[in-house]
mmCIF file of C-alpha atoms in Angstrom:
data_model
loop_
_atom_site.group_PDB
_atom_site.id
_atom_site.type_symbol
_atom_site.label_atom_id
_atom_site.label_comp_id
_atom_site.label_asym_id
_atom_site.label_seq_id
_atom_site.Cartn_x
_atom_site.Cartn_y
_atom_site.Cartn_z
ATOM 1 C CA UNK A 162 1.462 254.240 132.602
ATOM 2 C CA UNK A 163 4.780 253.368 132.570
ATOM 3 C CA UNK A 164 6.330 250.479 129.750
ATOM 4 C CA UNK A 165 9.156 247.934 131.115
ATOM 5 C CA UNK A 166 11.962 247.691 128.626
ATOM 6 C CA UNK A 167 13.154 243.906 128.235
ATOM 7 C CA UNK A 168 17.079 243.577 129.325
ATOM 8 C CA UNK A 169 18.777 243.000 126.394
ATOM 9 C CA UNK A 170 19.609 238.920 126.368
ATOM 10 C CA UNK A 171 23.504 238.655 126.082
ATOM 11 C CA UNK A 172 22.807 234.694 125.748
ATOM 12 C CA UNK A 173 22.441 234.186 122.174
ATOM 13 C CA UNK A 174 25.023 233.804 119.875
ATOM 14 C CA UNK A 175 27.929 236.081 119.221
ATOM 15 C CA UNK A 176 28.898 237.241 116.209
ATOM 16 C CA UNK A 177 32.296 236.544 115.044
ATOM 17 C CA UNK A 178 34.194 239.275 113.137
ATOM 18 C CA UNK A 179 35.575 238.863 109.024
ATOM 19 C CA UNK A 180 38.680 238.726 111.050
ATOM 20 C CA UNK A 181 38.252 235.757 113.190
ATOM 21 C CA UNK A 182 36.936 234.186 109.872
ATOM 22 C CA UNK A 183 40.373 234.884 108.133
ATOM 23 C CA UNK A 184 42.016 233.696 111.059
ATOM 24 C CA UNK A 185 39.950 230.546 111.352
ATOM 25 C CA UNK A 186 40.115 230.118 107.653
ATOM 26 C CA UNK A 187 44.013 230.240 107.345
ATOM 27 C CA UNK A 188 44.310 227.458 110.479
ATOM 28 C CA UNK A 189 42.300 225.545 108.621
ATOM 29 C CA UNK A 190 44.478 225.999 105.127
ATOM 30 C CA UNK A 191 47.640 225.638 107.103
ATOM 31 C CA UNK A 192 46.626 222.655 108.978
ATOM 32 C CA UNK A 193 45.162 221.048 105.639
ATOM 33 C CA UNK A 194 48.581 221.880 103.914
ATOM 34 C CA UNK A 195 51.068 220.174 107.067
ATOM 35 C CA UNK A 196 48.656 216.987 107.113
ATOM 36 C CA UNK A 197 48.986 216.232 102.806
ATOM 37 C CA UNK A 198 52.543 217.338 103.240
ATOM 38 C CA UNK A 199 53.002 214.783 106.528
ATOM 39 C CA UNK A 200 50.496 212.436 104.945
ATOM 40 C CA UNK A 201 53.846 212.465 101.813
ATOM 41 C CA UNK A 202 56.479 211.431 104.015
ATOM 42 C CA UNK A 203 54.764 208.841 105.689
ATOM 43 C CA UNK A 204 53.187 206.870 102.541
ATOM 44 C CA UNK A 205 56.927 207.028 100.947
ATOM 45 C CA UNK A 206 58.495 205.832 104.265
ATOM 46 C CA UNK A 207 56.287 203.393 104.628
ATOM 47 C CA UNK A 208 56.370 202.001 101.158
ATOM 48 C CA UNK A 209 60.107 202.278 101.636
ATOM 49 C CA UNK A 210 60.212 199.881 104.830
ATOM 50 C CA UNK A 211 57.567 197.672 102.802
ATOM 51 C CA UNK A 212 59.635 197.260 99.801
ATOM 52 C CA UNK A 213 62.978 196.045 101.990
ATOM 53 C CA UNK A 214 63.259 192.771 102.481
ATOM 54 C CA UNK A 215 60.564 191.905 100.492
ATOM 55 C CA UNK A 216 61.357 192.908 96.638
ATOM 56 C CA UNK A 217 64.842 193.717 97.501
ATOM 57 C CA UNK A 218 67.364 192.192 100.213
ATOM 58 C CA UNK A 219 68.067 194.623 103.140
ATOM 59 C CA UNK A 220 72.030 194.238 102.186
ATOM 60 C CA UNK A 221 70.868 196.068 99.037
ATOM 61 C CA UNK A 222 68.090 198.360 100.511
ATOM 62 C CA UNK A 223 67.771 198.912 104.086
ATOM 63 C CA UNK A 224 64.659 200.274 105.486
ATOM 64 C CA UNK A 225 63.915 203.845 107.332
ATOM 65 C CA UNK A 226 64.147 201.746 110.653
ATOM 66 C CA UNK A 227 67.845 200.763 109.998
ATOM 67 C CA UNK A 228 68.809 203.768 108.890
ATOM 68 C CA UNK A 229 67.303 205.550 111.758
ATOM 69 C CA UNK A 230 69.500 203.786 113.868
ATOM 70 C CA UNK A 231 72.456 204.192 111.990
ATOM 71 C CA UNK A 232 71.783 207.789 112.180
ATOM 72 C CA UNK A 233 72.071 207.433 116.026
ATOM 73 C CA UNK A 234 75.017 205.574 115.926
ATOM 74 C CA UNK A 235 76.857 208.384 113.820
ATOM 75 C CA UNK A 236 75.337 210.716 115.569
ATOM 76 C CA UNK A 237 76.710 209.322 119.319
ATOM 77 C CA UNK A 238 80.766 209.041 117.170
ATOM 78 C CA UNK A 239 80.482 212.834 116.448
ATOM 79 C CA UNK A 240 81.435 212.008 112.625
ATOM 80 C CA UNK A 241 77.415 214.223 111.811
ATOM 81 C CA UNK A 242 78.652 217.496 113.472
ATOM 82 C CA UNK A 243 81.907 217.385 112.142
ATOM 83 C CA UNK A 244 81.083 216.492 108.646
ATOM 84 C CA UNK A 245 78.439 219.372 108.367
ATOM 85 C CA UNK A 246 80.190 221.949 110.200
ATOM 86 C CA UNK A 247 83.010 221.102 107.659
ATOM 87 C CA UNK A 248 80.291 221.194 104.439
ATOM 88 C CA UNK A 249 78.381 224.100 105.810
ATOM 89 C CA UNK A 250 81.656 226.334 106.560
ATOM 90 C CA UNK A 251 82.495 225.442 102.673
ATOM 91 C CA UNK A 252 79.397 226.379 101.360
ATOM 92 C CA UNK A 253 79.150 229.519 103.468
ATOM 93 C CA UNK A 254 82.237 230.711 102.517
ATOM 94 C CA UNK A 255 82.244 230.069 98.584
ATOM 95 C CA UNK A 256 78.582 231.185 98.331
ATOM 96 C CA UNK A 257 79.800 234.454 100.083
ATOM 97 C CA UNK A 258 82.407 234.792 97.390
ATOM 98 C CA UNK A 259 79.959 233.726 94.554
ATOM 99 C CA UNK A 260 77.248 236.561 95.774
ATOM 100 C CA UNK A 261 80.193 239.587 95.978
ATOM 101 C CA UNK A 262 81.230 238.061 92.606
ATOM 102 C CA UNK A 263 78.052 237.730 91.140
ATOM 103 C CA UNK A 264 76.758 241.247 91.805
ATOM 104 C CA UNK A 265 79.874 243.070 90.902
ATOM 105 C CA UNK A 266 79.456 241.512 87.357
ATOM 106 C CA UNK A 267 76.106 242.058 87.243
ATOM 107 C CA UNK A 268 75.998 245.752 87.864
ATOM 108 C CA UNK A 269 79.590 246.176 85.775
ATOM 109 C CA UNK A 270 77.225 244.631 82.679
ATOM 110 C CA UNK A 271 74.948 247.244 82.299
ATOM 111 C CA UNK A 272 78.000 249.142 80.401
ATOM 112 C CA UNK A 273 77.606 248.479 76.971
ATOM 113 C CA UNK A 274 81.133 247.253 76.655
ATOM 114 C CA UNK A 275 81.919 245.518 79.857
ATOM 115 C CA UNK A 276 78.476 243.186 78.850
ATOM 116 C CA UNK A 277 79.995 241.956 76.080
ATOM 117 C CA UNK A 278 83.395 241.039 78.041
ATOM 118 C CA UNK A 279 81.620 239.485 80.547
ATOM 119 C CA UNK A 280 78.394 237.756 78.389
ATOM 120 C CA UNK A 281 79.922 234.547 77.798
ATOM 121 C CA UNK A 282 81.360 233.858 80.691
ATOM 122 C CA UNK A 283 78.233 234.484 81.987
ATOM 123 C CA UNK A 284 76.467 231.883 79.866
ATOM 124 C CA UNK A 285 79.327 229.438 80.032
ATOM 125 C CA UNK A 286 78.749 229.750 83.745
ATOM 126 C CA UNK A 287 74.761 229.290 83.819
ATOM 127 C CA UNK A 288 74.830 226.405 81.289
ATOM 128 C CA UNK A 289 77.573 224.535 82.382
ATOM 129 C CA UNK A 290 76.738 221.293 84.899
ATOM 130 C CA UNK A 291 78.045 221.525 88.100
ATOM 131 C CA UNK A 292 79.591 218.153 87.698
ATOM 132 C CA UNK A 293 81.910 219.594 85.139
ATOM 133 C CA UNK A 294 83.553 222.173 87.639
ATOM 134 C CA UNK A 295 83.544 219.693 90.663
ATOM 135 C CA UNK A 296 86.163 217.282 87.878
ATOM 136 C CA UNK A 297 88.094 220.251 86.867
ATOM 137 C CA UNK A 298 88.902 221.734 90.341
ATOM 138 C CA UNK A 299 89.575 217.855 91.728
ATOM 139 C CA UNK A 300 92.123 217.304 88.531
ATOM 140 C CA UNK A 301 93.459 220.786 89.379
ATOM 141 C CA UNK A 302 93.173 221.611 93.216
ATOM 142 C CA UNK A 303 93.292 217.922 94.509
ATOM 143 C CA UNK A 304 92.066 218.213 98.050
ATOM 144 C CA UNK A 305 92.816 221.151 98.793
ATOM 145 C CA UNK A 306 90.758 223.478 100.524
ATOM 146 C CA UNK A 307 90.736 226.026 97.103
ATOM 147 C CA UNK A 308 88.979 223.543 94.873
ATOM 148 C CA UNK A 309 85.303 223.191 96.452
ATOM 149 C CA UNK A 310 85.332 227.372 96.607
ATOM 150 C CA UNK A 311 86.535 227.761 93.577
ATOM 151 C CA UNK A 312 83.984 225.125 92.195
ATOM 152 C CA UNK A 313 81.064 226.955 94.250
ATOM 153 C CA UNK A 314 81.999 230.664 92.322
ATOM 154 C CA UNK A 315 81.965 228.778 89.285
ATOM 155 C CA UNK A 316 79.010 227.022 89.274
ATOM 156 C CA UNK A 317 76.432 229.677 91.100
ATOM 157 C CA UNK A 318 78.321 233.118 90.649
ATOM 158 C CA UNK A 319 76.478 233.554 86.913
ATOM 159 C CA UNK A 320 72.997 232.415 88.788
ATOM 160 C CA UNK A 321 73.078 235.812 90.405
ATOM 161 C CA UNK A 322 74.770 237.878 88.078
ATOM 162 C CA UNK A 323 71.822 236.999 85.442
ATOM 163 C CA UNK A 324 69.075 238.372 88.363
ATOM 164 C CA UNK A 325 70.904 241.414 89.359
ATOM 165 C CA UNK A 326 71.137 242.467 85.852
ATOM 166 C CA UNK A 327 67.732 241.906 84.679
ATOM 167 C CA UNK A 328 66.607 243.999 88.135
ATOM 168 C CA UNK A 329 68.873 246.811 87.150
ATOM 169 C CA UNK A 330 67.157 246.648 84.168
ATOM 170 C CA UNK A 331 63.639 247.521 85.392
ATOM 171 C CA UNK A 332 64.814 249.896 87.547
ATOM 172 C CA UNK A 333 61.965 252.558 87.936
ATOM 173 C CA UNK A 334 63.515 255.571 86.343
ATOM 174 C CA UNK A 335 60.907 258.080 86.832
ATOM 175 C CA UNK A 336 60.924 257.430 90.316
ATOM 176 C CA UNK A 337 64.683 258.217 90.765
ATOM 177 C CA UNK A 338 64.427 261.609 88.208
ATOM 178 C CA UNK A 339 61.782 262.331 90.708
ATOM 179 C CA UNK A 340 64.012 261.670 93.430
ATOM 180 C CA UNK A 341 66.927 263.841 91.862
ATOM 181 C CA UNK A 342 64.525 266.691 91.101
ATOM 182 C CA UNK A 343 63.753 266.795 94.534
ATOM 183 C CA UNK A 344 67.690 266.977 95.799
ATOM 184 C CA UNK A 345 67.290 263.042 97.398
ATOM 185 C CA UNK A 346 70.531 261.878 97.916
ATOM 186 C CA UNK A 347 72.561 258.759 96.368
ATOM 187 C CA UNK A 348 72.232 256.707 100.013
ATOM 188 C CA UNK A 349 68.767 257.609 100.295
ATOM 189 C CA UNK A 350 67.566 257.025 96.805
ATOM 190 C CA UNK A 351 69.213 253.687 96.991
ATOM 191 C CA UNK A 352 68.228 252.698 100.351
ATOM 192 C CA UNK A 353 64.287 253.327 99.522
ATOM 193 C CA UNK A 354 63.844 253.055 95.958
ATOM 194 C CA UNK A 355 66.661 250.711 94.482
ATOM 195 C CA UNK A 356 67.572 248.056 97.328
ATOM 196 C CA UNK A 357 63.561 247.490 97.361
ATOM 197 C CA UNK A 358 63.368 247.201 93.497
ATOM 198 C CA UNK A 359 66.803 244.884 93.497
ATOM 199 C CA UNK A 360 65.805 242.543 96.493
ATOM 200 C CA UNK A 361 63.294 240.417 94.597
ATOM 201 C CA UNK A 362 65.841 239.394 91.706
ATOM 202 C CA UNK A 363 68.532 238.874 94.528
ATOM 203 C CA UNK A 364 66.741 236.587 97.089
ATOM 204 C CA UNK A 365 65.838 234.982 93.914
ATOM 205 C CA UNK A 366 69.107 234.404 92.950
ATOM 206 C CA UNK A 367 70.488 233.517 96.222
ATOM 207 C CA UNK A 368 67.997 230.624 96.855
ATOM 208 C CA UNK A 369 68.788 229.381 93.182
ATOM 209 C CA UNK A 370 72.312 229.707 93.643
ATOM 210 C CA UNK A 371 72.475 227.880 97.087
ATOM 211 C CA UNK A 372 70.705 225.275 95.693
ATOM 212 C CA UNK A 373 73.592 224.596 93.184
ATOM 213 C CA UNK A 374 76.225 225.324 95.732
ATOM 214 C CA UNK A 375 75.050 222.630 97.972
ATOM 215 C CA UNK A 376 75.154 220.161 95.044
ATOM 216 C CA UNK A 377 78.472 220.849 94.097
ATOM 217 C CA UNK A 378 79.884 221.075 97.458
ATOM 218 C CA UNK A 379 78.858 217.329 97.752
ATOM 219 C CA UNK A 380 80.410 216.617 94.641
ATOM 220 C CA UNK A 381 84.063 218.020 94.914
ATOM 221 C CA UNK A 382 83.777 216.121 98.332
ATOM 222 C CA UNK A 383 83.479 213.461 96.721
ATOM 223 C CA UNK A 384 85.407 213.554 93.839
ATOM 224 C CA UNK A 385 88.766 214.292 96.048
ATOM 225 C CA UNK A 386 88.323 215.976 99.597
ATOM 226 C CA UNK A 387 89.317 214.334 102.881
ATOM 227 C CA UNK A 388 86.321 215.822 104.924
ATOM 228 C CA UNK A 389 82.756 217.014 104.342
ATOM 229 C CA UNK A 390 79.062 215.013 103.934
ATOM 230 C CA UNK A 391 80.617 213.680 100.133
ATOM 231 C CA UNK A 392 83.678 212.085 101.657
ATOM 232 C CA UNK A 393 81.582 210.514 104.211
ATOM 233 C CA UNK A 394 79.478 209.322 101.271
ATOM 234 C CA UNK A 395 82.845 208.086 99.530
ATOM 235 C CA UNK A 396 83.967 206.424 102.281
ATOM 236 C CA UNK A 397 80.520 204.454 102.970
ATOM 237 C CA UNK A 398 80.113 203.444 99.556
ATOM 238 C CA UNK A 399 83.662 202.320 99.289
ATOM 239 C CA UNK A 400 82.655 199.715 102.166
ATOM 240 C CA UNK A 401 79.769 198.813 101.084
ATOM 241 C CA UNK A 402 77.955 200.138 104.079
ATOM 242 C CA UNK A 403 74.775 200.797 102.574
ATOM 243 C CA UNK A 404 72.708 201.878 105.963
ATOM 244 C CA UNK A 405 75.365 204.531 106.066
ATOM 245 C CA UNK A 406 75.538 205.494 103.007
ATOM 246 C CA UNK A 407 72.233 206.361 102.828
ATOM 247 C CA UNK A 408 71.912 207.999 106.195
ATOM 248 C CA UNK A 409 74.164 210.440 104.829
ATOM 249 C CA UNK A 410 72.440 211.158 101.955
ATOM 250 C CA UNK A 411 69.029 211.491 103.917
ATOM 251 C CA UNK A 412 70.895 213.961 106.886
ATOM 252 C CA UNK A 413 72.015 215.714 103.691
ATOM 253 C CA UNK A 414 68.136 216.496 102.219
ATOM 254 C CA UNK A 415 66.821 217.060 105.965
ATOM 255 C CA UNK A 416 69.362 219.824 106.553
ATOM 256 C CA UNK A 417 69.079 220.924 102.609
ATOM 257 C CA UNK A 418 65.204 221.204 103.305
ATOM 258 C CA UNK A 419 65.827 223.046 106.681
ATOM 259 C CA UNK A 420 68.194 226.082 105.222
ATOM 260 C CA UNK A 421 65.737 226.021 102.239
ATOM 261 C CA UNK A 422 62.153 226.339 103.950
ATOM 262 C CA UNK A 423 63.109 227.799 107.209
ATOM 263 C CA UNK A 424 66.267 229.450 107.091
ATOM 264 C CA UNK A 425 66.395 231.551 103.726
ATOM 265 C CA UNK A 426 62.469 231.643 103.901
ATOM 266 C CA UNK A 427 61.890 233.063 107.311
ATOM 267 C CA UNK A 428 64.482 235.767 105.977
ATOM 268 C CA UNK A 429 62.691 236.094 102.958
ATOM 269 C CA UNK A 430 59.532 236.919 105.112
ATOM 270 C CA UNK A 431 60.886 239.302 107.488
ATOM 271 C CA UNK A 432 62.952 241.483 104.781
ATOM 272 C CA UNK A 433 59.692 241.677 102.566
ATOM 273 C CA UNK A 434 57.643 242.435 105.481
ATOM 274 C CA UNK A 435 57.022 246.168 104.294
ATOM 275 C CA UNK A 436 54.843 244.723 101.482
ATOM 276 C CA UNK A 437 52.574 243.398 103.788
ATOM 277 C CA UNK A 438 52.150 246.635 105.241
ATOM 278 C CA UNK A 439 51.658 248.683 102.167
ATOM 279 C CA UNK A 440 49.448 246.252 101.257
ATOM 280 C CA UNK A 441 47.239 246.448 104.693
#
């Protein structure tokens, strides 16, 4: 007597992995996160186009719709190219000088003797506005192409400096006597145990630092260049074109928030991508 064995029914419901949780989980989180941070922009633009011509003239405070449009319009002159490849090509280059600058000092400071030279110009430097270095270079420079460099090393070379010494610092010590005991050389010892150790306190100053360098770049525009995002800022507010005026200022935060979150943080995210491993 023989017993049939019911097929297995393949019909029911399939069991989804921890995995595809995660996976589902984190679409979820992400898509939560972009709809508050959407949700954000559109209350404050809309309160913005509310509030002109009702509490305040439109001469005084136009709304995201005329703005918009005057973006277009400065867009079609080709005055928005020009003026950021001009402020970007600034910033690039004294941010490039402030980061050679800054970590020079900082590793020079971890002599007893050459910290104490260099301490309070390294606090003068950290606590001293922006503002204050974008007047001095103006009185001194003019608008010449030195002052808004000079004014960047200023303000954010000290920003770094401050990071690169506190990493040196913590340096792991054991871990390179270990390395020396076991013949390692200088380039590899650096390359996998002190680059890794330094990178967290230099991405963090570099994203301070650019911060302030884009703030002060704008200002010594101002104050006396002939070119840049500030002296189309000048300019507007000397004419009293207020749509302009703050188009400029709004293409300024847009492209601000781009090198911020996308630029320096997809960077961020690919140069640290060896924790994720270790971690896995």
């Amino acid at each position: 007597m023989t017993t049939a064995v019911a097929p297995v029914s393949t019909d029911g419901p399939r069991r989804v992995s921890e995995e595809e949780l995660a996976r589902r989980a984190r679409r979820r989180q992400r898509f939560k996160t972009w709809f508050w941070r959407l949700a954000g922009y559109a209350f404050f633009l809309g309160l913005w186009e509310f509030a002109s011509g009702r509490f305040m003239p439109e001469t005084l405070l136009p709304g995201p719709s005329a703005v918009f449009a005057t973006f277009g319009d400065l867009w079609a002159t080709g005055k928005v190219p020009d003026a950021f490849a001009t402020t970007l090509t600034r910033i690039a280059i004294g941010f490039a000088l402030a980061f050679v600058v800054g970590v020079l000092v900082g590793m020079l400071m971890q002599n007893r003797f050459l910290a104490g030279f260099f301490r309070d110009a390294v606090t003068i430097g950290v606590t001293t506005p922006g503002l204050i270095w974008a007047l001095i270079t103006a009185i001194i420079f003019g608008n010449r192409e030195a002052g808004p460099l000079i004014a960047i090393v200023l303000t954010t070379f000290a920003i770094i400096t401050v990071n690169v010494s506190e990493g040196i610092k913590t340096l792991p010590t054991d871990l390179i006597d270990m390395a020396r005991s076991f013949g390692v050389g200088v380039l590899k010892r650096n390359r996998h145990i002190v680059i890794p150790h330094l990178a967290p306190f230099v991405f963090t100053g570099v994203r301070f630092g650019f911060s302030m360098a884009w703030k002060v770049t704008v200002l010594t525009e101002v104050f006396s260049s002939s070119s840049g995002i500030g002296f189309e800022m000048r300019t507007a507010t000397q004419l009293f074109r207020l749509p302009e005026f703050l188009t400029w200022i709004l293409a300024f935060y847009v492209l601000a928030l781009f090198l911020e979150k996308v630029v320096l943080e997809v960077i961020e995210r690919r140069f640290f991508a060896w924790r994720k491993t270790i971690r896995s």
